[in-house]
Amino acid sequence: DAGVIQSPRHEVTEMGQEVTLRCKPISGHNSLFWYRQTMMRGLELLIYFNNNVPIDDSGMPEDRFSAKMPNASFSTLKIQPSEPRDSAVYFCASSLASTGHDEQFFGPGTRLTVL
Amino acid sequence: AQKVTQAQTEISVVEKEDVTLDCVYETRDTTYYLFWYKQPPSGELVFLIRRNSFDEQNEISGRYSWNFQKSTSSFNFTITASQVVDSAVYFCALRSVDKIIFGKGTRLHILP
């Protein structure tokens, strides 16, 4: 069975451009998480969804970031406009139970570089 | 406030040595879960273990073992007879109610 799928794997863009990161969770999983990883700040939870509903978006840095989960098999994280400080690896993860104590399965990540 | 502290930023040991990675957490919740994840050089995070706050039993899985002590709010991870393939960044994480927090990670180098 396929794991969590993220696209693109690498994205290089210029400051001010819109960036959209995509995630397909493992089929049957009810929770989906977006993380950002940088050397300075480590691994930060940005937002997570239970049954397609956003539960906690307190980690979203600012209004330039938005996330959606239109259905159980797809989620997007959008940055508009992008800035150089957004450069990071963005991970998507999913877990089986909406109660949240199950282990998370991580995707391979999207390495974003904003010039 | 919730917090996860991995005080060891980087550790280097020679192959076959034992090594312990420390994790100290803070939470006011009585029900919570602790996790360890491994991030090898390939970059993908891999789940290693989960513990709930009511289960202080230590666990051993092959060369890996975990020591959970609520009295000291610690959930330490020991690798016995380390191997080069254990080289990775290891993250401790805390999950309670609607919050998830990861520690900063410990980068482990196993030298041949």
XYZ file of C-alpha atoms in Angstrom:
227
model
C 0.000 0.000 0.000
C 1.314 3.454 -0.845
C 2.417 5.685 1.967
C 1.759 9.391 2.277
C 2.380 11.051 -1.065
C 3.610 14.615 -1.355
C 4.189 16.739 -4.408
C 6.286 18.351 -5.570
C 9.378 16.919 -3.892
C 11.344 20.064 -4.623
C 10.140 23.561 -5.369
C 12.222 26.599 -6.156
C 10.381 29.863 -6.563
C 10.933 33.562 -6.364
C 9.815 35.801 -3.578
C 6.245 36.956 -4.020
C 5.096 33.931 -5.973
C 2.308 31.631 -4.833
C 3.336 28.144 -3.784
C 1.012 25.161 -3.424
C 2.109 21.967 -1.740
C 0.023 18.834 -2.093
C -0.545 15.790 0.052
C -2.377 12.514 -0.341
C -2.744 10.712 3.002
C -2.823 6.969 3.462
C -6.209 5.612 2.487
C -8.445 5.129 5.527
C -6.534 7.535 7.742
C -8.695 10.128 9.462
C -6.103 12.667 10.579
C -3.749 14.738 8.473
C -0.916 16.959 9.667
C 1.278 19.603 8.047
C 4.725 20.289 9.515
C 7.587 22.600 8.661
C 11.188 21.713 9.406
C 14.067 24.190 9.512
C 17.472 24.108 11.121
C 16.634 27.026 13.364
C 13.162 26.042 14.565
C 13.185 22.271 14.186
C 9.953 20.452 13.393
C 6.861 22.594 13.859
C 3.251 21.550 13.528
C 1.453 24.028 11.285
C -2.064 22.613 11.206
C -3.914 19.360 11.491
C -7.247 18.006 10.329
C -9.542 15.359 11.745
C -12.057 13.954 9.277
C -11.244 16.824 6.897
C -11.975 19.493 9.525
C -9.162 21.770 10.743
C -8.679 21.221 14.477
C -5.641 23.281 15.388
C -4.115 25.881 13.102
C -2.297 27.798 15.814
C 1.007 26.857 14.246
C 0.271 28.562 10.934
C 2.825 31.391 10.825
C 0.644 34.111 9.384
C -2.121 34.898 6.956
C 0.109 34.144 4.006
C -0.316 30.466 4.872
C -3.525 28.565 4.266
C -4.428 24.883 4.236
C -7.406 23.007 2.914
C -8.651 19.465 2.934
C -11.546 19.257 0.477
C -11.858 15.491 0.862
C -10.368 12.567 2.751
C -7.727 11.887 0.138
C -6.264 15.301 -0.588
C -4.895 18.346 1.173
C -3.060 21.480 0.102
C -0.839 23.959 1.867
C -0.620 27.291 0.121
C 1.770 30.180 0.685
C 0.861 33.476 -0.936
C 2.986 35.506 -1.297
C 6.062 33.454 -0.529
C 9.104 34.918 1.229
C 12.703 33.667 1.575
C 12.107 32.851 5.238
C 9.523 30.286 4.158
C 12.329 28.128 2.785
C 12.091 24.808 4.623
C 11.105 21.196 4.246
C 7.358 20.754 4.564
C 6.098 17.393 5.721
C 2.645 15.957 5.527
C 1.678 13.100 7.839
C -1.434 11.052 8.425
C -2.687 8.815 11.206
C -5.461 6.305 11.480
C -7.568 7.479 14.403
C -9.124 10.877 14.777
C -8.511 10.640 18.502
C -4.961 11.441 17.626
C -2.886 9.075 19.678
C -1.945 6.812 16.838
C 1.460 7.027 15.295
C 1.848 9.335 12.345
C 3.090 8.219 8.973
C 5.143 10.886 7.280
C 5.516 11.671 3.628
C 8.911 12.277 2.018
C 8.565 16.034 2.357
C 8.685 18.950 -0.044
C 11.884 20.985 0.002
C 10.886 24.589 -0.686
C 13.421 27.238 -1.631
C 12.227 30.802 -1.993
C 14.787 33.053 -3.664
C 2.380 25.084 28.670
C 3.677 22.010 26.971
C 7.287 21.429 26.214
C 9.628 18.715 25.007
C 13.333 19.078 25.693
C 16.029 17.039 24.049
C 19.080 18.548 25.657
C 21.568 16.576 23.563
C 21.859 18.343 20.245
C 24.438 15.975 18.806
C 26.063 12.755 20.000
C 28.875 10.722 18.478
C 29.718 7.202 19.582
C 31.807 4.413 18.150
C 29.980 1.473 16.671
C 28.933 -1.211 19.171
C 28.758 1.240 22.041
C 25.487 1.795 23.868
C 23.945 5.250 23.694
C 21.019 6.878 25.491
C 19.020 9.762 24.085
C 17.280 11.899 26.665
C 13.795 13.352 26.478
C 12.154 15.456 29.167
C 8.629 16.731 28.780
C 6.234 19.136 30.464
C 2.467 18.977 30.430
C -0.408 19.662 32.792
C -2.603 17.070 31.154
C -3.088 13.753 32.910
C -3.664 11.883 29.667
C -0.974 12.198 27.071
C 1.130 10.192 24.657
C 4.848 10.158 24.051
C 6.518 9.147 20.826
C 9.957 8.624 19.360
C 10.613 9.106 15.655
C 13.755 8.520 13.621
C 14.807 10.705 10.697
C 17.570 9.013 8.695
C 19.663 10.930 6.151
C 17.023 10.190 3.513
C 14.804 12.680 5.364
C 11.611 10.750 6.000
C 10.461 10.462 9.611
C 9.802 6.953 10.849
C 7.738 6.041 13.901
C 9.566 4.015 16.551
C 7.374 3.825 19.644
C 4.324 5.235 21.424
C 3.632 5.294 25.146
C 0.548 6.553 26.958
C 0.725 8.329 30.288
C -0.821 5.426 32.175
C 1.680 2.852 31.025
C 5.073 3.243 32.629
C 6.245 -0.170 31.662
C 9.584 -0.064 29.917
C 9.819 -1.585 26.491
C 12.501 -3.409 24.586
C 12.497 -4.031 20.861
C 15.640 -5.676 19.637
C 18.526 -3.295 20.285
C 16.134 -0.469 21.205
C 14.727 0.140 24.654
C 12.724 2.916 26.225
C 12.529 4.062 29.830
C 9.437 6.050 30.787
C 9.470 7.672 34.229
C 6.574 9.956 35.131
C 8.286 10.978 38.368
C 10.995 12.734 36.368
C 8.870 13.428 33.264
C 11.358 11.589 31.142
C 11.100 9.181 28.241
C 14.616 8.118 27.375
C 15.694 5.971 24.465
C 18.652 3.590 24.536
C 20.310 1.892 21.601
C 22.393 -1.099 22.585
C 25.351 -2.209 20.483
C 24.908 0.708 18.103
C 25.385 0.281 14.370
C 26.257 2.732 11.621
C 22.695 2.417 10.292
C 21.457 3.952 13.532
C 22.953 7.275 12.469
C 20.018 9.656 12.220
C 18.192 12.460 13.948
C 15.867 11.200 16.667
C 12.823 13.150 17.775
C 10.799 12.818 20.931
C 7.197 14.068 20.727
C 4.331 14.754 23.131
C 0.655 14.539 22.219
C -2.092 15.618 24.578
C -5.643 16.784 23.916
C -5.264 18.809 20.735
C -1.590 19.672 20.997
C 1.390 18.002 19.393
C 4.922 19.094 20.167
C 8.200 17.712 18.888
C 11.561 18.170 20.556
C 14.404 19.767 18.601
C 15.905 16.369 17.934
C 19.210 14.695 18.729
C 21.586 14.040 15.855
C 23.288 10.709 16.442
C 26.516 9.788 14.666
C 27.669 6.203 14.867
C 31.306 6.046 13.878
C 32.658 2.865 12.274
